[in-house]
Amino acid sequence: MAKLPLLSVSLNLLLLFHGCLARSSNFEQFQNECQINKLESIEPVTRVKSEAGFTEWWNPNSQQLMCAAVAVLRETVEPQGLVLPSFSNTNQLVHIIKGSGVLGMILPGCPATFQDSQHQGRRQDQHQKIQRFREGDVIVLPAGVPHWFYNDANQPFVTVAFLHLGNSVNQLDRNPRKFHLAGNPEEEQKKLQRLQQQKQGITESEQEEEEEKHKQCTNSLCFNPEYLAQAFNVDEDVIRKIQEQGKSGTIIRVKNLQFIEPPRVQHEEGRRGSMGGDNGVYCAMKMKENIAEPELADIFNPQAGRITTLNSFKLPLLSHLGMSAERGVLFNKGGLVPQWSDAHRIFYMVKGRARFQVVNQNGESVFDDYVEQGQLLTVPQNFAFMKRAGNEGAEWVSFYTNDNAKNTPMAGVGSYMQGVPEEVVAAAYQISREEAREVKFNNQNNFFFTSSSRPQPRAEEA
Amino acid sequence: MAKLPLLSVSLNLLLLFHGCLARSSNFEQFQNECQINKLESIEPVTRVKSEAGFTEWWNPNSQQLMCAAVAVLRETVEPQGLVLPSFSNTNQLVHIIKGSGVLGMILPGCPATFQDSQHQGRRQDQHQKIQRFREGDVIVLPAGVPHWFYNDANQPFVTVAFLHLGNSVNQLDRNPRKFHLAGNPEEEQKKLQRLQQQKQGITESEQEEEEEKHKQCTNSLCFNPEYLAQAFNVDEDVIRKIQEQGKSGTIIRVKNLQFIEPPRVQHEEGRRGSMGGDNGVYCAMKMKENIAEPELADIFNPQAGRITTLNSFKLPLLSHLGMSAERGVLFNKGGLVPQWSDAHRIFYMVKGRARFQVVNQNGESVFDDYVEQGQLLTVPQNFAFMKRAGNEGAEWVSFYTNDNAKNTPMAGVGSYMQGVPEEVVAAAYQISREEAREVKFNNQNNFFFTSSSRPQPRAEEA
Amino acid sequence: MAKLPLLSVSLNLLLLFHGCLARSSNFEQFQNECQINKLESIEPVTRVKSEAGFTEWWNPNSQQLMCAAVAVLRETVEPQGLVLPSFSNTNQLVHIIKGSGVLGMILPGCPATFQDSQHQGRRQDQHQKIQRFREGDVIVLPAGVPHWFYNDANQPFVTVAFLHLGNSVNQLDRNPRKFHLAGNPEEEQKKLQRLQQQKQGITESEQEEEEEKHKQCTNSLCFNPEYLAQAFNVDEDVIRKIQEQGKSGTIIRVKNLQFIEPPRVQHEEGRRGSMGGDNGVYCAMKMKENIAEPELADIFNPQAGRITTLNSFKLPLLSHLGMSAERGVLFNKGGLVPQWSDAHRIFYMVKGRARFQVVNQNGESVFDDYVEQGQLLTVPQNFAFMKRAGNEGAEWVSFYTNDNAKNTPMAGVGSYMQGVPEEVVAAAYQISREEAREVKFNNQNNFFFTSSSRPQPRAEEA
């Protein structure tokens, strides 16, 4: 009779223990989140369908994203899709993978500088600046700044957004958050919460309980309707409409949305200098830049590829964000020499595929595989990597967790190897001075290498 | 016979487990300290009586203060009370809630610029600058700078101090610390330690054991008396007197304390420009500013209230501290529109009461209640809040965890809603364009709303 | 029959629990890593022998180093020893304790500005700047910058390196890491990993398993040889030689290594102004400075000692590193007055010994003992300390975790005590005004005190 209670106590303990260990090991993960022995290229783990598009999050618990303190999401927006206003507690860089559209950002304290012309006597609208974006743009979204997107083109647009949780601008913890100002983000919030609870080791049954609650209002406007009516100085039934949850997520379909806009010209570049409507530096900041146009390349090698960097020297706002970006192309079998960066580097493969090798501080190869289109790979700070494109070439964007990342190549012009005296190279690697000279100077490219650059005469490679 | 040992083992395990889980859950709290589903307005949890006043600490383990990485204490000092010299490892903002007095700060490396006139031949005193403070002042206390206060008025003064543990200037852990240079802070230290041990899950019996020890010397002068005598070049019995612990805490009563001081004029403002006695920018920095005088208001609405902001543009030293402050008044039933801030915001209710509503990123109302005089409420970064005063009005001070907090209002002039095109508002909230226009423009106030601004004609509200 | 399984379950639980608690307590250590009740002077815990020298690490798990977020290592390099190229994910200050030699740093993006003169027609070498160092130099090694050292003198040189894990430049976790670019660092890596695993509570059996693996290649050049051959544009067998692991650690012996160098003059100071070979500010930055020469002293007292400070005003690069240093000498029985610093301060005793006393915020004496030659002691931020040399004097170097540490003395010229009005001193410490005046003004030295400065006439000291 005494045995059964004991048994149950012990089993309970077992369960409790399991939880305890699970949680403790999460702690270790946090303390040692960059003790990386193995990397994987990763794809999104959740997908939330909205009326006019869908949102996909990468797992914020994946070791590589925890190490980089970054969260990543991809959004696909159909024509006539309106991405409802939201903001985040982190700085974001948003890269336009495909398509084009219109963007509104509401900067606090800045005036509504886009004003309507006369509309037969009725009250005019006015709102903050609207910007057009297109494939290859990087859009800078500072923490706390609400923004919305609209697809007024006839094909979907796709964005990849990088949220930098590790920057000190984020004063909350390292869980990714979106503060929605409209729409019904409930499904997205639940999926995000579930991922966060997994990180905390909360079991599924607890989760389900949590999810039983169904809410009437799920965004940042969920205040007391009476007070809100006073704050907006409108009838309470307008507020109740505003608070009513649609069934459609955070991207809704709206036909032919109109807003005030200056006459459009072919290239945004044409619009620079015409900012007379804005008053003040902050309100008129440049918030986006294209990095995909071939003629913008900073490094170009007709055999191997090209790279365009976006740092705080090109877009000064980035110095406040502590992030930068790069878009690169490798032509057929072109490669990047081994190198390391003083920041975390998160690759997203836009087109094609490339084989990456990543090595940690113990010389362990923590990744040696292809990264395919739509996949993501983090190369942590100071980890060395190299890559080579497949036959079809490769096009990627990478995001850095500082505003002016320095990459140190190991081979080629300006490399580590070229900076070391010949005799030191020979002694360090136990090779002849002739070989040391080859290692230092044979690759005359900057960052790139080409498979065709040298005949491979050795028998065992045939 | 075998059963009893087993039972005891299991029970021990149960106890051990309990500890384990308790500690683990603290870990989660740290990892997710801003996963806030519920807020409370909070009052101090400890009170330490000194000879001439008392010190009250808010619980540094409360989730809201851990999320904001802030510690808060309130000090009440009777007439003739001397708050003995101390310093902290964190930057502090001290707000004078009531009363007036004298403040000394000793800036390292700065000369003793206040010099005595001749006193019939005996050696003159000299010391660093003395400053007078009064109700409504914010005093900036950088980390590591020793300071003392004296009440030479005929009523008590009350201060509320905010210690920013989260700023990188603090290189120790996130436990609040005060380094006392005189007096007997033993009781305060013990109470603070007990709170810290609760955070670590250390049980009461362990605590009591710890507290058995009674110390002869409890402040930062507890060095070897022989060496100290050499360092000060005085007799050892002077050192022993210095190290003797009084019984009176950290605020002692001293009659009619005298120090060197320039002739007093009515307003401190009159003293600006007369800093010829200081040499160098650092030693002559402005370290305080009043924010309670009505004529200093930055935002003023005769129906609703006024707000005075103190940021690094007004007090440049704040840019090194990463903190700012604001004092505000709401008149009878006036309100603040829903808004969010890019910093944590810690409200302290100075007078009256106001009803706050706070909403998190999931649209959950995490607080909907009155905050009463003397209570504190944290609104974490990017959480949205609104508030409305009761019949008696409300006066508060709030502290921000950056040096120039940006608040984004959702309604009224310069709001999020005004920055979004009318058609986007209509589409996002599924309301008519007419209603969208009302929502955008009906409240013509900046940050404020008034209950009287609009008739409430709807029957169900009667 | 049912009892045995129960017993085993319980015992397993016990073991599991043990692990759980051990790990949790490590968590507390992290949360409260500066709750220091007891300090110890510490010596290195690991020693790795290389062909031409050895490397010693202090335990990165020691509470004081975890509190300061610093790792420390000492390297002894025999004549003809080449410290193979490596870099780190943290900023480093390296102090030359003894000896002299040659240093190469490879700054990314900077040209190879040291060019060979004609060597009878064969291809010339070129590499980045080489610098000579000598005893007393502080060398600044920014994160990610590869560097090598060579001993071309006829006596060993000894360096102590401080790695600042807590600076935000380090985006990885707080485990110390070295990224080796050549040589066989396997033994060092294993010893470092073992220390890190101890921190994580991983048991020995797990460790041993881990160590079974033997690797062919252990440094940052461990990429696929085929790709690497393409990247360097050399034969794969050159790559295979490069990747072959020697048996000799990270310091190898190389006779009479030659590199391009400007003509040497007696003092490096003579070389300033002759940097015409460098192009651009970044590539020509000053990266080292001597702090041991007596004539460089910032504070000098012929009875007590001297102190030379190296901060960002002397070496501007330090402002990017968030570190500074100081070298000091105490003559026979000279002392430093009680003081605190706004940064962590890590003392390394270069010569002689001194008695330190360190006091925490509760007035507890956490250290009161001699620090001997070759030992290290951390005085955490804002903890107060004083010290006095023994008969033989003492010479130390200390490293600070900010770029311009402010030390506040409690006694002597410019001290806290001098900044406080005489009457406040008298009231705070319950002494007479006469005694207060003595305490304020009797020590007329700056930071120093001397045992001989005052006769000790009191009977009980005889």
mmCIF file of C-alpha atoms in Angstrom, chain C residues 198-399:
data_model
loop_
_atom_site.group_PDB
_atom_site.id
_atom_site.type_symbol
_atom_site.label_atom_id
_atom_site.label_comp_id
_atom_site.label_asym_id
_atom_site.label_seq_id
_atom_site.Cartn_x
_atom_site.Cartn_y
_atom_site.Cartn_z
ATOM 1 C CA GLN C 198 33.730 22.667 -16.175
ATOM 2 C CA LYS C 199 31.862 25.921 -16.225
ATOM 3 C CA GLN C 200 28.927 24.168 -17.871
ATOM 4 C CA GLY C 201 29.022 21.321 -15.353
ATOM 5 C CA ILE C 202 29.839 18.645 -17.917
ATOM 6 C CA THR C 203 31.359 15.654 -16.148
ATOM 7 C CA GLU C 204 34.737 14.178 -16.827
ATOM 8 C CA SER C 205 33.541 11.047 -18.577
ATOM 9 C CA GLU C 206 31.794 13.143 -21.158
ATOM 10 C CA GLN C 207 34.935 15.144 -21.610
ATOM 11 C CA GLU C 208 37.099 12.130 -22.196
ATOM 12 C CA GLU C 209 34.758 10.846 -24.841
ATOM 13 C CA GLU C 210 34.995 14.144 -26.559
ATOM 14 C CA GLU C 211 38.745 14.038 -26.536
ATOM 15 C CA GLU C 212 38.983 10.670 -28.256
ATOM 16 C CA LYS C 213 38.651 12.324 -31.629
ATOM 17 C CA HIS C 214 41.976 13.166 -33.166
ATOM 18 C CA LYS C 215 41.955 15.713 -35.910
ATOM 19 C CA GLN C 216 44.069 16.025 -39.018
ATOM 20 C CA CYS C 217 43.706 19.771 -39.200
ATOM 21 C CA THR C 218 42.973 22.047 -36.288
ATOM 22 C CA ASN C 219 43.212 25.649 -37.426
ATOM 23 C CA SER C 220 41.236 28.131 -39.470
ATOM 24 C CA LEU C 221 42.702 26.857 -42.749
ATOM 25 C CA CYS C 222 40.916 23.491 -42.470
ATOM 26 C CA PHE C 223 38.930 23.881 -45.681
ATOM 27 C CA ASN C 224 38.454 21.400 -48.485
ATOM 28 C CA PRO C 225 41.940 21.153 -50.097
ATOM 29 C CA GLU C 226 40.558 21.202 -53.609
ATOM 30 C CA TYR C 227 38.716 24.453 -53.091
ATOM 31 C CA LEU C 228 41.577 25.923 -51.132
ATOM 32 C CA ALA C 229 43.947 25.135 -53.999
ATOM 33 C CA GLN C 230 41.672 27.157 -56.245
ATOM 34 C CA ALA C 231 41.383 29.989 -53.764
ATOM 35 C CA PHE C 232 45.169 30.306 -53.484
ATOM 36 C CA ASN C 233 45.702 29.246 -57.079
ATOM 37 C CA VAL C 234 48.379 26.734 -56.070
ATOM 38 C CA ASP C 235 48.770 22.975 -56.358
ATOM 39 C CA GLU C 236 46.755 20.889 -53.943
ATOM 40 C CA ASP C 237 49.917 19.335 -52.521
ATOM 41 C CA VAL C 238 50.999 22.774 -51.299
ATOM 42 C CA ILE C 239 47.649 22.997 -49.528
ATOM 43 C CA ARG C 240 48.115 19.539 -48.028
ATOM 44 C CA LYS C 241 51.474 20.586 -46.633
ATOM 45 C CA ILE C 242 49.895 23.711 -45.190
ATOM 46 C CA GLN C 243 47.185 21.679 -43.509
ATOM 47 C CA GLU C 244 49.551 19.062 -42.057
ATOM 48 C CA GLN C 245 49.698 19.399 -38.311
ATOM 49 C CA GLY C 246 53.077 19.699 -36.720
ATOM 50 C CA LYS C 247 53.509 18.362 -33.218
ATOM 51 C CA SER C 248 54.735 21.612 -31.793
ATOM 52 C CA GLY C 249 51.868 23.756 -30.569
ATOM 53 C CA THR C 250 51.658 27.387 -31.537
ATOM 54 C CA ILE C 251 55.207 28.598 -30.935
ATOM 55 C CA ILE C 252 57.821 27.089 -33.249
ATOM 56 C CA ARG C 253 61.555 27.543 -33.498
ATOM 57 C CA VAL C 254 62.848 29.204 -36.648
ATOM 58 C CA LYS C 255 66.421 30.254 -37.033
ATOM 59 C CA ASN C 256 67.234 33.719 -38.163
ATOM 60 C CA LEU C 257 63.925 34.712 -39.696
ATOM 61 C CA GLN C 258 64.240 37.626 -42.145
ATOM 62 C CA PHE C 259 61.688 40.208 -43.084
ATOM 63 C CA ILE C 260 61.696 43.626 -44.642
ATOM 64 C CA GLU C 261 62.348 46.318 -42.102
ATOM 65 C CA PRO C 262 63.392 49.963 -42.093
ATOM 66 C CA PRO C 263 66.848 50.696 -40.644
ATOM 67 C CA ARG C 264 66.645 50.366 -36.852
ATOM 68 C CA VAL C 265 67.398 53.248 -34.530
ATOM 69 C CA GLN C 266 67.880 53.079 -30.800
ATOM 70 C CA HIS C 267 64.446 54.201 -29.681
ATOM 71 C CA GLU C 268 61.172 53.645 -31.447
ATOM 72 C CA GLU C 269 60.316 57.257 -30.675
ATOM 73 C CA GLY C 270 62.864 58.177 -33.299
ATOM 74 C CA ARG C 271 60.736 56.495 -35.930
ATOM 75 C CA ARG C 272 57.678 58.623 -35.467
ATOM 76 C CA GLY C 273 56.977 61.006 -38.267
ATOM 77 C CA SER C 274 58.630 58.694 -40.767
ATOM 78 C CA MET C 275 55.468 56.841 -41.674
ATOM 79 C CA GLY C 276 55.525 57.933 -45.289
ATOM 80 C CA GLY C 277 55.203 54.309 -46.333
ATOM 81 C CA ASP C 278 51.682 54.004 -44.931
ATOM 82 C CA ASN C 279 48.701 55.355 -46.739
ATOM 83 C CA GLY C 280 45.681 56.394 -44.768
ATOM 84 C CA VAL C 281 44.842 56.962 -41.152
ATOM 85 C CA TYR C 282 43.507 53.511 -40.337
ATOM 86 C CA CYS C 283 46.451 51.665 -41.808
ATOM 87 C CA ALA C 284 48.944 53.932 -40.037
ATOM 88 C CA MET C 285 47.392 53.892 -36.566
ATOM 89 C CA LYS C 286 49.646 53.842 -33.562
ATOM 90 C CA MET C 287 49.165 50.416 -31.986
ATOM 91 C CA LYS C 288 51.620 50.393 -29.090
ATOM 92 C CA GLU C 289 53.151 52.561 -26.412
ATOM 93 C CA ASN C 290 55.699 52.087 -23.680
ATOM 94 C CA ILE C 291 54.541 52.578 -20.082
ATOM 95 C CA ALA C 292 57.533 51.289 -18.125
ATOM 96 C CA GLU C 293 60.175 53.949 -18.754
ATOM 97 C CA PRO C 294 60.505 56.038 -15.571
ATOM 98 C CA GLU C 295 60.589 59.316 -17.495
ATOM 99 C CA LEU C 296 57.087 58.652 -18.837
ATOM 100 C CA ALA C 297 55.483 58.749 -15.374
ATOM 101 C CA ASP C 298 52.257 60.716 -14.958
ATOM 102 C CA ILE C 299 52.358 60.688 -11.164
ATOM 103 C CA PHE C 300 55.670 60.647 -9.376
ATOM 104 C CA ASN C 301 56.595 60.778 -5.714
ATOM 105 C CA PRO C 302 60.266 60.257 -4.871
ATOM 106 C CA GLN C 303 59.371 58.633 -1.520
ATOM 107 C CA ALA C 304 56.475 56.455 -2.651
ATOM 108 C CA GLY C 305 56.529 55.540 -6.319
ATOM 109 C CA ARG C 306 55.312 56.408 -9.801
ATOM 110 C CA ILE C 307 52.368 55.632 -12.087
ATOM 111 C CA THR C 308 52.136 55.783 -15.882
ATOM 112 C CA THR C 309 48.679 55.680 -17.405
ATOM 113 C CA LEU C 310 47.812 54.638 -20.945
ATOM 114 C CA ASN C 311 44.348 55.810 -21.947
ATOM 115 C CA SER C 312 42.598 56.897 -25.114
ATOM 116 C CA PHE C 313 44.032 60.408 -24.836
ATOM 117 C CA LYS C 314 47.513 58.964 -25.285
ATOM 118 C CA LEU C 315 46.620 56.154 -27.663
ATOM 119 C CA PRO C 316 43.387 57.097 -29.458
ATOM 120 C CA LEU C 317 42.775 53.570 -30.733
ATOM 121 C CA LEU C 318 41.903 52.598 -27.155
ATOM 122 C CA SER C 319 38.638 54.519 -27.421
ATOM 123 C CA HIS C 320 37.492 51.861 -29.903
ATOM 124 C CA LEU C 321 38.656 49.075 -27.646
ATOM 125 C CA GLY C 322 37.143 50.163 -24.359
ATOM 126 C CA MET C 323 40.281 49.244 -22.453
ATOM 127 C CA SER C 324 43.136 51.115 -20.834
ATOM 128 C CA ALA C 325 46.206 50.269 -18.776
ATOM 129 C CA GLU C 326 48.557 51.564 -16.149
ATOM 130 C CA ARG C 327 51.988 50.595 -14.927
ATOM 131 C CA GLY C 328 53.099 51.529 -11.470
ATOM 132 C CA VAL C 329 55.961 51.210 -9.047
ATOM 133 C CA LEU C 330 55.853 51.415 -5.263
ATOM 134 C CA PHE C 331 59.178 51.991 -3.592
ATOM 135 C CA ASN C 332 60.059 50.379 -0.267
ATOM 136 C CA LYS C 333 56.915 50.498 1.922
ATOM 137 C CA GLY C 334 55.228 53.115 -0.220
ATOM 138 C CA GLY C 335 51.483 52.806 -0.575
ATOM 139 C CA LEU C 336 48.443 53.781 -2.621
ATOM 140 C CA VAL C 337 45.619 55.454 -0.713
ATOM 141 C CA PRO C 338 42.192 53.794 -0.620
ATOM 142 C CA GLN C 339 40.423 54.414 -3.902
ATOM 143 C CA TRP C 340 37.885 53.015 -6.308
ATOM 144 C CA SER C 341 37.657 52.956 -10.082
ATOM 145 C CA ASP C 342 34.737 53.235 -12.491
ATOM 146 C CA ALA C 343 36.020 50.144 -14.320
ATOM 147 C CA HIS C 344 37.160 46.676 -13.405
ATOM 148 C CA ARG C 345 40.865 46.688 -12.655
ATOM 149 C CA ILE C 346 43.000 43.618 -13.150
ATOM 150 C CA PHE C 347 46.388 43.773 -11.442
ATOM 151 C CA TYR C 348 49.306 41.682 -12.565
ATOM 152 C CA MET C 349 52.361 41.846 -10.284
ATOM 153 C CA VAL C 350 55.423 42.227 -12.495
ATOM 154 C CA LYS C 351 58.060 42.453 -9.760
ATOM 155 C CA GLY C 352 58.168 42.313 -5.965
ATOM 156 C CA ARG C 353 55.034 42.022 -3.871
ATOM 157 C CA ALA C 354 52.472 44.256 -2.277
ATOM 158 C CA ARG C 355 49.805 43.845 0.331
ATOM 159 C CA PHE C 356 46.336 44.605 -1.003
ATOM 160 C CA GLN C 357 43.133 45.186 0.852
ATOM 161 C CA VAL C 358 39.863 45.140 -1.084
ATOM 162 C CA VAL C 359 36.487 46.071 0.420
ATOM 163 C CA ASN C 360 33.063 45.412 -1.126
ATOM 164 C CA GLN C 361 29.875 47.499 -0.874
ATOM 165 C CA ASN C 362 28.984 45.897 2.460
ATOM 166 C CA GLY C 363 32.285 46.931 4.021
ATOM 167 C CA GLU C 364 33.460 43.333 3.949
ATOM 168 C CA SER C 365 37.152 42.898 3.462
ATOM 169 C CA VAL C 366 37.130 40.493 0.501
ATOM 170 C CA PHE C 367 40.918 40.404 0.193
ATOM 171 C CA ASP C 368 43.681 41.223 2.643
ATOM 172 C CA ASP C 369 46.923 39.573 1.634
ATOM 173 C CA TYR C 370 50.067 39.905 -0.416
ATOM 174 C CA VAL C 371 49.969 39.624 -4.177
ATOM 175 C CA GLU C 372 53.220 38.032 -5.278
ATOM 176 C CA GLN C 373 55.180 38.378 -8.496
ATOM 177 C CA GLY C 374 53.376 36.668 -11.364
ATOM 178 C CA GLN C 375 49.986 36.683 -9.615
ATOM 179 C CA LEU C 376 46.834 38.393 -10.715
ATOM 180 C CA LEU C 377 44.096 40.133 -8.716
ATOM 181 C CA THR C 378 40.874 41.712 -9.952
ATOM 182 C CA VAL C 379 39.422 44.681 -8.125
ATOM 183 C CA PRO C 380 35.860 44.869 -9.446
ATOM 184 C CA GLN C 381 34.333 48.178 -10.483
ATOM 185 C CA ASN C 382 33.651 50.482 -7.525
ATOM 186 C CA PHE C 383 35.089 48.080 -4.965
ATOM 187 C CA ALA C 384 37.522 50.077 -2.832
ATOM 188 C CA PHE C 385 41.125 48.972 -2.416
ATOM 189 C CA MET C 386 44.431 50.149 -1.030
ATOM 190 C CA LYS C 387 47.880 48.610 -1.127
ATOM 191 C CA ARG C 388 51.340 48.920 0.358
ATOM 192 C CA ALA C 389 54.581 47.515 -0.956
ATOM 193 C CA GLY C 390 56.839 45.254 1.066
ATOM 194 C CA ASN C 391 60.475 46.046 1.756
ATOM 195 C CA GLU C 392 61.522 45.095 -1.722
ATOM 196 C CA GLY C 393 59.029 47.412 -3.460
ATOM 197 C CA ALA C 394 56.472 46.385 -6.060
ATOM 198 C CA GLU C 395 55.926 46.906 -9.783
ATOM 199 C CA TRP C 396 52.621 46.093 -11.432
ATOM 200 C CA VAL C 397 50.576 46.555 -14.545
ATOM 201 C CA SER C 398 46.822 46.973 -14.334
ATOM 202 C CA PHE C 399 44.227 46.742 -17.048
#
